[in-house]
mmCIF file of C-alpha atoms in Angstrom:
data_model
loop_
_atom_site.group_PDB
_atom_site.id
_atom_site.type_symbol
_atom_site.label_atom_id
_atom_site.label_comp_id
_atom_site.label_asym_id
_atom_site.label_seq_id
_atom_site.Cartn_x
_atom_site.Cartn_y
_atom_site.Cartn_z
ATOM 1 C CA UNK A 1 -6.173 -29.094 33.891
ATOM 2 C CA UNK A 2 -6.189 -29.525 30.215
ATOM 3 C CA UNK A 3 -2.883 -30.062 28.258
ATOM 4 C CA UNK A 4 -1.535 -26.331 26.415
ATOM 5 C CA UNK A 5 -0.564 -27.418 22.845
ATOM 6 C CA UNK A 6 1.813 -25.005 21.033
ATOM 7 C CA UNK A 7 0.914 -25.303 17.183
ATOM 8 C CA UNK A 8 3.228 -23.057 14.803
ATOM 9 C CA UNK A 9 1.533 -21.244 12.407
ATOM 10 C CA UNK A 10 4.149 -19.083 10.733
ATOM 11 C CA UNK A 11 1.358 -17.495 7.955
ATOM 12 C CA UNK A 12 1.522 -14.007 6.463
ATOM 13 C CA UNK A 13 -1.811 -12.758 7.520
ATOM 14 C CA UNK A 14 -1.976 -10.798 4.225
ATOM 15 C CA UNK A 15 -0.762 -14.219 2.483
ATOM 16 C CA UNK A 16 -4.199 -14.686 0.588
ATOM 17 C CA UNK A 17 -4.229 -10.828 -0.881
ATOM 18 C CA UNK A 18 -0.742 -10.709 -1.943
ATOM 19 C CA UNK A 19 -0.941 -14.165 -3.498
ATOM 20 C CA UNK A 20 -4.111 -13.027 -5.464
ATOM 21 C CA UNK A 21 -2.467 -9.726 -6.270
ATOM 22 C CA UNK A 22 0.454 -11.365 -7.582
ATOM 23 C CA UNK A 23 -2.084 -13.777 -9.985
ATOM 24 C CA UNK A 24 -3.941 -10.242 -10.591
ATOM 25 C CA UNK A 25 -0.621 -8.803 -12.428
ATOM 26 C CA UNK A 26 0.183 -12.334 -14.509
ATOM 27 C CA UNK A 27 -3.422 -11.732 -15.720
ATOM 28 C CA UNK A 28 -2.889 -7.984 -16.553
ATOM 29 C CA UNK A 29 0.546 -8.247 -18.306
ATOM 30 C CA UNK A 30 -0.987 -10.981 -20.100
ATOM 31 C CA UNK A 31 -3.827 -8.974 -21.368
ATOM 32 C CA UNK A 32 -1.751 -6.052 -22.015
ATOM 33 C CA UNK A 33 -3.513 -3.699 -19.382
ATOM 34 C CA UNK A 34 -1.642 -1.279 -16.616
ATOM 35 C CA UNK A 35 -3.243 -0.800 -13.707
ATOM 36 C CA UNK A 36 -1.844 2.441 -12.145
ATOM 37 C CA UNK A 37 -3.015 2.587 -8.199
ATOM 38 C CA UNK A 38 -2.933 6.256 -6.901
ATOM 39 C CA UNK A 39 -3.065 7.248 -3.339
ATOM 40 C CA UNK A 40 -2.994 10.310 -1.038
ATOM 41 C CA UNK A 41 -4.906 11.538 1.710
ATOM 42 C CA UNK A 42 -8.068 13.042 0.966
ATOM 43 C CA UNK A 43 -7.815 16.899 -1.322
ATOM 44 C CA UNK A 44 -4.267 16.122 -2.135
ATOM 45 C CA UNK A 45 -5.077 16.505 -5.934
ATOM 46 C CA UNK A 46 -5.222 12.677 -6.950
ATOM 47 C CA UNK A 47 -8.475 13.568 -9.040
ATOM 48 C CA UNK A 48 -7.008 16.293 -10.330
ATOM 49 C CA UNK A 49 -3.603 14.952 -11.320
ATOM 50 C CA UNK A 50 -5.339 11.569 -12.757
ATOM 51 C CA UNK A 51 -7.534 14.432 -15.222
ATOM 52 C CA UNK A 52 -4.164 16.019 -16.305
ATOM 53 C CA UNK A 53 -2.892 13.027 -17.409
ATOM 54 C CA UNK A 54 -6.126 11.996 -19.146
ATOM 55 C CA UNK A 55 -5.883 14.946 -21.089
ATOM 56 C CA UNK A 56 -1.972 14.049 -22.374
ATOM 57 C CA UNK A 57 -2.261 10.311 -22.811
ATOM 58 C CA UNK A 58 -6.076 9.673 -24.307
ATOM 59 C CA UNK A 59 -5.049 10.008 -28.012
ATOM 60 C CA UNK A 60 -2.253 7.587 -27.496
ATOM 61 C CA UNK A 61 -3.806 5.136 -25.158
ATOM 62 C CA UNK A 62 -7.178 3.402 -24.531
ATOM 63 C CA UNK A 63 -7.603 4.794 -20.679
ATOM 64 C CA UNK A 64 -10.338 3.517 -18.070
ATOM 65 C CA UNK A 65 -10.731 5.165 -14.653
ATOM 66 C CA UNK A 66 -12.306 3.256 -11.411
ATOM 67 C CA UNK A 67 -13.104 5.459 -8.679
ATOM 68 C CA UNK A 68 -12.870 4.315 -5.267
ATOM 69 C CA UNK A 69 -14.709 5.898 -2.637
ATOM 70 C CA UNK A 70 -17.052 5.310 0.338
ATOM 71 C CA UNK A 71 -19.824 6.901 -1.085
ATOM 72 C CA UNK A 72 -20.621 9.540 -3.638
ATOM 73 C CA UNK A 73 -20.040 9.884 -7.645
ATOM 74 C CA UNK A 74 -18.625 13.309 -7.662
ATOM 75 C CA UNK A 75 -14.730 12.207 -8.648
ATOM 76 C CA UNK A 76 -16.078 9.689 -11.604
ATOM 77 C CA UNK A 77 -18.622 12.118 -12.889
ATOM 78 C CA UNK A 78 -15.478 14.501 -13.216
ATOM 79 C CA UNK A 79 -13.569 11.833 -14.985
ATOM 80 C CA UNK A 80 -16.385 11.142 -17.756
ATOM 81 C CA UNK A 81 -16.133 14.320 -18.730
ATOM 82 C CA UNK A 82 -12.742 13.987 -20.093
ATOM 83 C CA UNK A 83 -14.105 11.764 -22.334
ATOM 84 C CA UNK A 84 -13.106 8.577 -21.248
ATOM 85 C CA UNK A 85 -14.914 5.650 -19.277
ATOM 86 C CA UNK A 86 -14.929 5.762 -15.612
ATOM 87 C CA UNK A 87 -16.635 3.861 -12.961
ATOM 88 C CA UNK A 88 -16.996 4.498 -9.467
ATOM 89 C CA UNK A 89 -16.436 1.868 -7.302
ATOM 90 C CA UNK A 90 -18.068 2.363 -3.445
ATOM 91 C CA UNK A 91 -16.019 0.444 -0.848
ATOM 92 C CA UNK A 92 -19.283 -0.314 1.304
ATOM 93 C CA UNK A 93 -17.796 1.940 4.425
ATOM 94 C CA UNK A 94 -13.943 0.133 4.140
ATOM 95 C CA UNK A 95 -11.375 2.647 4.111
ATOM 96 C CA UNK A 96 -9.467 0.641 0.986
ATOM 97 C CA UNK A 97 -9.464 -1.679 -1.926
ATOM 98 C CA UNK A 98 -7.885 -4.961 -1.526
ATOM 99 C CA UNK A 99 -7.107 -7.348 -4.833
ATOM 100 C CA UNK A 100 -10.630 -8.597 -4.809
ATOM 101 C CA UNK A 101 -12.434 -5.673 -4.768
ATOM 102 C CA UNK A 102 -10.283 -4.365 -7.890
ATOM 103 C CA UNK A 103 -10.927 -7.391 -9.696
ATOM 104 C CA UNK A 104 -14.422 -6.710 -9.415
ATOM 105 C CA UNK A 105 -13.870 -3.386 -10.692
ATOM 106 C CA UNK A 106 -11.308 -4.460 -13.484
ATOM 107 C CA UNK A 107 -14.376 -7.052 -14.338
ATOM 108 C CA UNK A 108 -17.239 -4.506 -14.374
ATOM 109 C CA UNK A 109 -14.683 -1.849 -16.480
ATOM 110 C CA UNK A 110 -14.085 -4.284 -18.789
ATOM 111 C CA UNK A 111 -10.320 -3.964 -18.216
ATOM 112 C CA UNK A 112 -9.232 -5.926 -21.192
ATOM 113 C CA UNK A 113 -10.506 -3.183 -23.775
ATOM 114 C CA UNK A 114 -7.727 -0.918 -22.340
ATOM 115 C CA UNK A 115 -4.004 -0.268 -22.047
ATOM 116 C CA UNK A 116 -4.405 1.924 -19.443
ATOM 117 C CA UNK A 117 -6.597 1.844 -16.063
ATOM 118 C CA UNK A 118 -6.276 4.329 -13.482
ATOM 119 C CA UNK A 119 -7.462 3.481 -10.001
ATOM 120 C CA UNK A 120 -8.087 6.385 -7.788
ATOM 121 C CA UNK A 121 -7.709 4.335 -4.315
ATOM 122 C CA UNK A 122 -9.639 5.765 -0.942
ATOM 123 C CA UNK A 123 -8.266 8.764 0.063
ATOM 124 C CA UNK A 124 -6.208 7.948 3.333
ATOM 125 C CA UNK A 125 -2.549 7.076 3.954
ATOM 126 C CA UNK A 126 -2.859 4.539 6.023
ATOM 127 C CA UNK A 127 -4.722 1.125 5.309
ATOM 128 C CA UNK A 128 -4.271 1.080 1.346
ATOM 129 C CA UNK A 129 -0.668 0.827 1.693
ATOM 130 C CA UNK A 130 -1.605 -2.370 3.731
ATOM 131 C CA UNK A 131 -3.135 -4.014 0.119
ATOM 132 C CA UNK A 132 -1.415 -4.850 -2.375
ATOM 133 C CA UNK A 133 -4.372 -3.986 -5.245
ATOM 134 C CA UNK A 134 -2.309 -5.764 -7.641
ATOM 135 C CA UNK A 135 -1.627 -2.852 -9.473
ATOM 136 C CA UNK A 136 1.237 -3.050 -12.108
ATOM 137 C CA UNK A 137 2.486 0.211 -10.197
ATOM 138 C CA UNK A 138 1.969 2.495 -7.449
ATOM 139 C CA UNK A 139 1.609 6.075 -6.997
ATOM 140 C CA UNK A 140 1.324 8.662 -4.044
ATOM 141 C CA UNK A 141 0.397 11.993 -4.255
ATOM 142 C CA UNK A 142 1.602 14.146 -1.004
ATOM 143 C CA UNK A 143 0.689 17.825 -1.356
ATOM 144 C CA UNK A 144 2.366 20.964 -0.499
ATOM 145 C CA UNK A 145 -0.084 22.512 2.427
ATOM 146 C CA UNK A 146 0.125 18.413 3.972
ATOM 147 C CA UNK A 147 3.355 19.169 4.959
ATOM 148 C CA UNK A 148 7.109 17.935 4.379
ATOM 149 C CA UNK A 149 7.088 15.386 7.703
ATOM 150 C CA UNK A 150 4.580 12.758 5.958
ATOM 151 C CA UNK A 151 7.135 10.136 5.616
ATOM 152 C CA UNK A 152 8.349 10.133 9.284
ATOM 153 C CA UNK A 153 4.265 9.448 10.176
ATOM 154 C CA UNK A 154 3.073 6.982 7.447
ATOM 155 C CA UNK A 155 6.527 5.367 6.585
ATOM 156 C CA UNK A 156 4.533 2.307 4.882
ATOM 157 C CA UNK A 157 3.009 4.237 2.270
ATOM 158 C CA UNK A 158 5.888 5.640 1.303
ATOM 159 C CA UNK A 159 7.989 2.755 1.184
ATOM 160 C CA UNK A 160 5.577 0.794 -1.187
ATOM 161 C CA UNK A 161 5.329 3.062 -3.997
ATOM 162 C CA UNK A 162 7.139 3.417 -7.254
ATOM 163 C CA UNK A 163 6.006 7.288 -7.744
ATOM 164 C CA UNK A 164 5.677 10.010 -5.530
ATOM 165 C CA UNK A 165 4.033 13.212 -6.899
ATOM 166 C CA UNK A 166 4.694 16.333 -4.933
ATOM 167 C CA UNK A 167 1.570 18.503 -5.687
ATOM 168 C CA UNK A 168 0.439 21.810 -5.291
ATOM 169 C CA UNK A 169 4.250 23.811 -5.763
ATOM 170 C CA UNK A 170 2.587 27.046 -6.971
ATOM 171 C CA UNK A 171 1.729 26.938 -2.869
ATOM 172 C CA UNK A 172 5.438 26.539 -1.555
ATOM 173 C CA UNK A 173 5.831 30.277 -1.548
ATOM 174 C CA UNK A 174 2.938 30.154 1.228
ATOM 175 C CA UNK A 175 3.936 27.132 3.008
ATOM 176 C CA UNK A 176 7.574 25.769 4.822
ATOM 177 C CA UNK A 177 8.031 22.915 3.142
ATOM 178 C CA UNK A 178 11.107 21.850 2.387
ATOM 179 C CA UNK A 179 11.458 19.324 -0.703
ATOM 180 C CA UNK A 180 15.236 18.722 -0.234
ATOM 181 C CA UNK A 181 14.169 17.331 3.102
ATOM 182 C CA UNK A 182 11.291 15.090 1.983
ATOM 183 C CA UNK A 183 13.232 13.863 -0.716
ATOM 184 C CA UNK A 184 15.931 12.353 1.615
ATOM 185 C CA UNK A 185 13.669 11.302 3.798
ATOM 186 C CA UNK A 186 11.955 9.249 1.304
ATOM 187 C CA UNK A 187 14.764 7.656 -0.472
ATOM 188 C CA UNK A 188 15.751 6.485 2.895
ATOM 189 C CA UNK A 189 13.238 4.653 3.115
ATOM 190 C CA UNK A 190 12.834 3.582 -0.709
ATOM 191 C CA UNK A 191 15.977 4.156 -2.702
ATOM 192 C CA UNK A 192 14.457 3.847 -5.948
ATOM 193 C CA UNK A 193 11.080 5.673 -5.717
ATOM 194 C CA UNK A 194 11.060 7.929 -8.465
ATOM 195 C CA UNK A 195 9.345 11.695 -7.316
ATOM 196 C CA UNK A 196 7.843 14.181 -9.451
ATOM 197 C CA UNK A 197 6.899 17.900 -8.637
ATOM 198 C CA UNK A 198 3.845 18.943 -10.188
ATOM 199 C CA UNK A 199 1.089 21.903 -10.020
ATOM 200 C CA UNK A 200 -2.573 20.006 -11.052
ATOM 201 C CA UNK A 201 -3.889 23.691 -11.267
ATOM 202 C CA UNK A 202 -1.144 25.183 -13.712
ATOM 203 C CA UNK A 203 0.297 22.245 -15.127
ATOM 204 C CA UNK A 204 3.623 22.319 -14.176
ATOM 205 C CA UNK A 205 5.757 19.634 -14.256
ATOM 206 C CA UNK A 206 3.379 17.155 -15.498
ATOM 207 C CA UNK A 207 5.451 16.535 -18.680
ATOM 208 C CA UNK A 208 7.751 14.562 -17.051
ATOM 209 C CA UNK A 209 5.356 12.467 -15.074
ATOM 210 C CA UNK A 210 3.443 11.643 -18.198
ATOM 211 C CA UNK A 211 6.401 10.513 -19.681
ATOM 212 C CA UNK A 212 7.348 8.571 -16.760
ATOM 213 C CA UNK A 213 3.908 6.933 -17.184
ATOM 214 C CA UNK A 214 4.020 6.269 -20.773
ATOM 215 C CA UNK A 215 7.269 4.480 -20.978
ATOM 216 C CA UNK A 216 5.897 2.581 -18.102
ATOM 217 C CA UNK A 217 2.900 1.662 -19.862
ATOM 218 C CA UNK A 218 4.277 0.720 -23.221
ATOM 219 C CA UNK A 219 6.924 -1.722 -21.446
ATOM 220 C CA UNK A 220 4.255 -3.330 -19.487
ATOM 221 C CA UNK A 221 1.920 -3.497 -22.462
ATOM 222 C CA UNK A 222 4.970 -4.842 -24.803
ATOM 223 C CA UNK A 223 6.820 -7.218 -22.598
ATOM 224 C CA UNK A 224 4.971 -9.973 -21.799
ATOM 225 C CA UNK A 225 6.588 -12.942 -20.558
ATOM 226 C CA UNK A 226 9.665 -11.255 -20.362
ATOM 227 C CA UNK A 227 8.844 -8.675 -18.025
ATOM 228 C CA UNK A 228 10.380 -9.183 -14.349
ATOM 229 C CA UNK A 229 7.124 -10.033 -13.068
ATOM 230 C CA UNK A 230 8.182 -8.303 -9.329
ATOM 231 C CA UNK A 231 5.422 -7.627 -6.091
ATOM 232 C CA UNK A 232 6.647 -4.495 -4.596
ATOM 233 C CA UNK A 233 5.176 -6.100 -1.405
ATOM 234 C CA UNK A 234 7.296 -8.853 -1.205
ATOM 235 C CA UNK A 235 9.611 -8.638 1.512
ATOM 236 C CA UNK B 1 -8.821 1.354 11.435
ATOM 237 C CA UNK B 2 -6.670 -1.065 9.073
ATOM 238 C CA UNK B 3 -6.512 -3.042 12.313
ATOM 239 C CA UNK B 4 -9.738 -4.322 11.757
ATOM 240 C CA UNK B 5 -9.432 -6.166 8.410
ATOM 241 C CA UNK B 6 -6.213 -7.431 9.733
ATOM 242 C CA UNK B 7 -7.697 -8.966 13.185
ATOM 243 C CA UNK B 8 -10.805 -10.575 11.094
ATOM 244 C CA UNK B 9 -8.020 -12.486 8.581
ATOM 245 C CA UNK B 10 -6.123 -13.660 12.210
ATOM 246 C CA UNK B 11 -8.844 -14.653 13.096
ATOM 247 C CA UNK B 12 -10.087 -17.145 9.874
ATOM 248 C CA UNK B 13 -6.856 -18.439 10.200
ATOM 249 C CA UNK B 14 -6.166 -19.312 13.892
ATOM 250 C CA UNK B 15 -10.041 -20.628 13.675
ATOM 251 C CA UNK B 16 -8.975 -22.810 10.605
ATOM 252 C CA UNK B 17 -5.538 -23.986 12.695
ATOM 253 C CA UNK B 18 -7.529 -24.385 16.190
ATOM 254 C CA UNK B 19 -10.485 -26.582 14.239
ATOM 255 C CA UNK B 20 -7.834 -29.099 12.234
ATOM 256 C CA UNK B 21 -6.470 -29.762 15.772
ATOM 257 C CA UNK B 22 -9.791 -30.231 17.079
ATOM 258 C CA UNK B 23 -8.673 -27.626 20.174
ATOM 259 C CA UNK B 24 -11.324 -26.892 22.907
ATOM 260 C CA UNK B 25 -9.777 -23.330 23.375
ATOM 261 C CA UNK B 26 -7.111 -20.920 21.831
ATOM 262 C CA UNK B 27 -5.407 -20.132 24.925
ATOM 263 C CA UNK B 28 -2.986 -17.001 23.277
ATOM 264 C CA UNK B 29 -2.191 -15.789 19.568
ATOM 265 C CA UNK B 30 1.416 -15.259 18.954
ATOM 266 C CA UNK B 31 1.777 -12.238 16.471
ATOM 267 C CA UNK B 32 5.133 -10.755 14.739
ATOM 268 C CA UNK B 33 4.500 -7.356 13.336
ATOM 269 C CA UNK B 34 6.700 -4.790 11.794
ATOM 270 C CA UNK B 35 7.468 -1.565 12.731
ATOM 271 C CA UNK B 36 6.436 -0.352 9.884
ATOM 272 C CA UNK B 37 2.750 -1.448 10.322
ATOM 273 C CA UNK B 38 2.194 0.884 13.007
ATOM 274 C CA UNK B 39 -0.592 -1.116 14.343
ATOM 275 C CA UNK B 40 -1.687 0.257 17.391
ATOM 276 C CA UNK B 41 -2.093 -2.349 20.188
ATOM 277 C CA UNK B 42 -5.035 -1.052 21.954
ATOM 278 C CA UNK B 43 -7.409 -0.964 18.742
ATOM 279 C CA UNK B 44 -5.584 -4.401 17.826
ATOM 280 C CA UNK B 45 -6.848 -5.552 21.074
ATOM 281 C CA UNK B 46 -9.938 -4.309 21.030
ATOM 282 C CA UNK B 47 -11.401 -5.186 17.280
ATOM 283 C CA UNK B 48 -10.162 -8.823 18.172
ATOM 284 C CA UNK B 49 -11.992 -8.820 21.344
ATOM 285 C CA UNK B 50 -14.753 -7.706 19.290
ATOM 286 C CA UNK B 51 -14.548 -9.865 16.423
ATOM 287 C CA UNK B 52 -13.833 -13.382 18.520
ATOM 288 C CA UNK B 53 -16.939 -13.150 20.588
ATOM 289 C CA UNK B 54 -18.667 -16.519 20.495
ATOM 290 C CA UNK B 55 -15.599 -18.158 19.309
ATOM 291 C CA UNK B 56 -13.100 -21.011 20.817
ATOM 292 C CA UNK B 57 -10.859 -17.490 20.281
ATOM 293 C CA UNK B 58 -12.907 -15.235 22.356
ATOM 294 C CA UNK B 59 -10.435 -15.691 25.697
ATOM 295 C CA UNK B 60 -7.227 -15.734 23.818
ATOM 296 C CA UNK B 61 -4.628 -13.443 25.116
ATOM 297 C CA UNK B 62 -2.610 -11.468 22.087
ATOM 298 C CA UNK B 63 0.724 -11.818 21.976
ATOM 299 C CA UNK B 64 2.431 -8.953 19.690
ATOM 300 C CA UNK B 65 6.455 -9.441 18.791
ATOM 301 C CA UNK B 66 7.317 -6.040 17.016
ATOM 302 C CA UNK B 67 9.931 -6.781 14.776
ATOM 303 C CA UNK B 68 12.439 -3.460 14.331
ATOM 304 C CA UNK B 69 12.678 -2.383 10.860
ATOM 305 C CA UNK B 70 15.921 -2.964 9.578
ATOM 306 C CA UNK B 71 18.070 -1.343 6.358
ATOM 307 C CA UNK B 72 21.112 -2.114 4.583
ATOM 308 C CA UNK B 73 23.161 0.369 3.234
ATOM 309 C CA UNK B 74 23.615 0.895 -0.396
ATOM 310 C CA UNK B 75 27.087 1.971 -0.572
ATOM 311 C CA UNK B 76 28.860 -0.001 2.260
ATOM 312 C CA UNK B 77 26.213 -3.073 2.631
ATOM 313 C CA UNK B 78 26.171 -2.537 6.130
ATOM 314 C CA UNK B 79 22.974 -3.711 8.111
ATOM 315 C CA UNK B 80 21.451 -1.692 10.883
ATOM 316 C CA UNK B 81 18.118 -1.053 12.945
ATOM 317 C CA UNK B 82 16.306 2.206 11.723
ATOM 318 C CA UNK B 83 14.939 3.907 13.862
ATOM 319 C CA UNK B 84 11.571 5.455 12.585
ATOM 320 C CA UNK B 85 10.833 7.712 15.807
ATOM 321 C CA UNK B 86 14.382 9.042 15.540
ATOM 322 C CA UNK B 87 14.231 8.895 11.502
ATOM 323 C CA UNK B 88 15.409 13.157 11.695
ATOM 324 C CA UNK B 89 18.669 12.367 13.787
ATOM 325 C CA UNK B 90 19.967 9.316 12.123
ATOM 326 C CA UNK B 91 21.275 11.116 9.397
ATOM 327 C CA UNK B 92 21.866 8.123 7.143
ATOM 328 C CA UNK B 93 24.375 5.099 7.432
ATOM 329 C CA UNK B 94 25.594 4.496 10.831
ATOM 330 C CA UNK B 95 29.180 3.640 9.599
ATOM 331 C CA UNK B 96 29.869 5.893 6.430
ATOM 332 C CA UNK B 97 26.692 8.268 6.352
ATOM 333 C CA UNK B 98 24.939 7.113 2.899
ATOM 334 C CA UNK B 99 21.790 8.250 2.742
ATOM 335 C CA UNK B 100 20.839 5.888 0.314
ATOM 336 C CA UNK B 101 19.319 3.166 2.471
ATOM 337 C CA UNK B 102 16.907 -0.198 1.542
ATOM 338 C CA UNK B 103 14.437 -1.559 3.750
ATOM 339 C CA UNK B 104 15.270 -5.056 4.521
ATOM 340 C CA UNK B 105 12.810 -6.315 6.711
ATOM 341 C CA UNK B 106 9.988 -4.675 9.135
ATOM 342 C CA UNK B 107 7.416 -5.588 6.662
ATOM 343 C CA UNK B 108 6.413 -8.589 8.519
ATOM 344 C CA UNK B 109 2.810 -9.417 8.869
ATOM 345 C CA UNK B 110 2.125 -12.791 10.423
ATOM 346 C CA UNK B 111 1.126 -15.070 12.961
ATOM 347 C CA UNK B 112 4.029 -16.890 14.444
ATOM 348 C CA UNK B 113 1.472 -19.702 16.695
ATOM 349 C CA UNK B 114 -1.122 -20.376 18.612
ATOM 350 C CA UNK B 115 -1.385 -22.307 22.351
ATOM 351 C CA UNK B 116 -4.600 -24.012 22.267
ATOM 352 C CA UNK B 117 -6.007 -26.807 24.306
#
């Protein structure tokens, strides 16, 4: 009978992407860019929202959009008509973006030209919050009609973003959803995350999550070297 | 369906592991997982089974260590084990009821070994 050998291993299986999305953000504060990543499940407003805040930041920013999805042009063609670049990125059938799959994208936008790239990840809650893009920040976007339970069945998501934007509150007279609720849930599990509650269709609250954005975006484009240089994916 | 990039990395790297030891056979995979992964097992099982056909990993039997999620408390430090399924009734801290929690650890991703031969 042949010998059993137990050989540790001990590896992060996600080792590789998280070390290449924590290169990714040297690169980016280095070249003064700020990659925001946005995610949601599919129709929660993401293109929407990302257009609103085209529309408040394009005179003071140089803004690129890449579009991920598994197949069609529809979001990017809605982009370009703000007037501002977009590309759409198609995943080839995988249900997110890891680091090397943005850095293609940030490579084909030409990345450095701007201070500001949007990514519009795959709609779905559950793989992207698996890889780290190596996005300077993070962003969800959880909307009214979804429900007010989203945290107690896709925990991870929550957990790894810096933003959440509650969309779609001209609806809450229509729906039970219960914000008070979702925001404790959500701070239990990330303390810190900072949450926003915004109509895409009538504009509310959007002020304050542009200027969220902006003085995001102008410390990341001003500090480098400086900057705390932190992976929200690192235990 | 994240399962499936996941199994194909284990996979690389129990291949890369299994080859430098010049092993005949990876008998088992040893995994530790966080809760907060919410891999299910089945799928896990099944896209490896899939993936490690025609390999020297194609009999291995998956081990999967699920590693509770775990929180300290902002306002008295305290550690405890949060439980996700019962997130609704554990109103906050166990000992002084802060709601203001941070995740400590359940983020784990990794392969702990391999038995080969």
């Amino acid at each position: 009978m042949d010998e059993i050998r137990v050989i540790d291993i001990k590896e992060s299986i996600l080792e590789d992407n998280d070390k290449e999305a924590n290169k990714l953000r040297k690169e980016l504060i280095e070249q003064r860019t700020f990659l925001l990543n946005v995610m949601s499940s599919p129709g929660a407003g993401k293109t929407a929202s990302i257009i609103r805040i085209i529309r408040e930041l394009k005179n003071e920013f140089r803004i690129g959009v890449m579009e991920a999805d598994i197949d069609s042009t529809v979001d990017a063609e809605r982009i370009v008509k703000e007037g501002v670049i977009a590309i759409q990125l198609h995943t080839g059938g995988m249900c997110h973006l890891d680091c090397g799959m943005t850095r293609k994208g940030l490579e084909s936008l030409e990345a450095k030209k701007f201070d500001l790239v949007i990514l519009e990840n795959v709609g779905n809650l559950v793989c992207p919050a698996e890889f780290d893009t190596g996005a300077s920040r993070s962003m969800m976007i959880l909307s009214v009609p979804e429900g007010d339970d989203k945290s107690l069945k896709y925990p991870l998501m929550f957990s790894i973003c810096d933003a959440l934007i509650i969309n779609k509150i001209d609806c809450l007279p229509y729906f039970d959803f219960k914000i008070g609720a979702l925001r404790e849930r959500v701070k239990k599990l990330k303390s810190d995350i900072a949450i926003f509650e915004v109509s895409a269709t009538t504009g509310e609250g959007f002020d304050t999550l542009v200027e969220w954005l902006r003085s995001e975006t102008k410390a990341w484009n001003c500090l480098e070297g400086a900057y705390e240089n932190r992976s929200i994916y690192t235990d | 369906m994240h399962e499936l990039p996941i199994i194909k990395r284990v996979l690389q790297i129990v291949l890369s592991y299994a080859s430098e030891q010049e092993a005949k056979e990876v008998r088992s995979i040893t995994l530790k997982v966080g809760e907060m992964h919410d891999l299910i097992p089945e799928l896990v099982e099944k896209y490896f089974s899939y993936a490690s056909r025609g390999t020297i990993a194609e009999k291995a039997k998956l081990k999967i260590m699920p590693l509770p999620i775990i929180c300290t408390c902002n306002d008295c430090q305290k550690h405890f084990v949060y439980n996700l399924r019962y997130g609704e009734t554990t109103q906050g801290c166990p000992v002084c009821g802060s709601k203001t929690l941070n995740l400590v650890s359940g983020n784990e991703l990794s392969i702990d070994n391999i038995e080969i031969s």
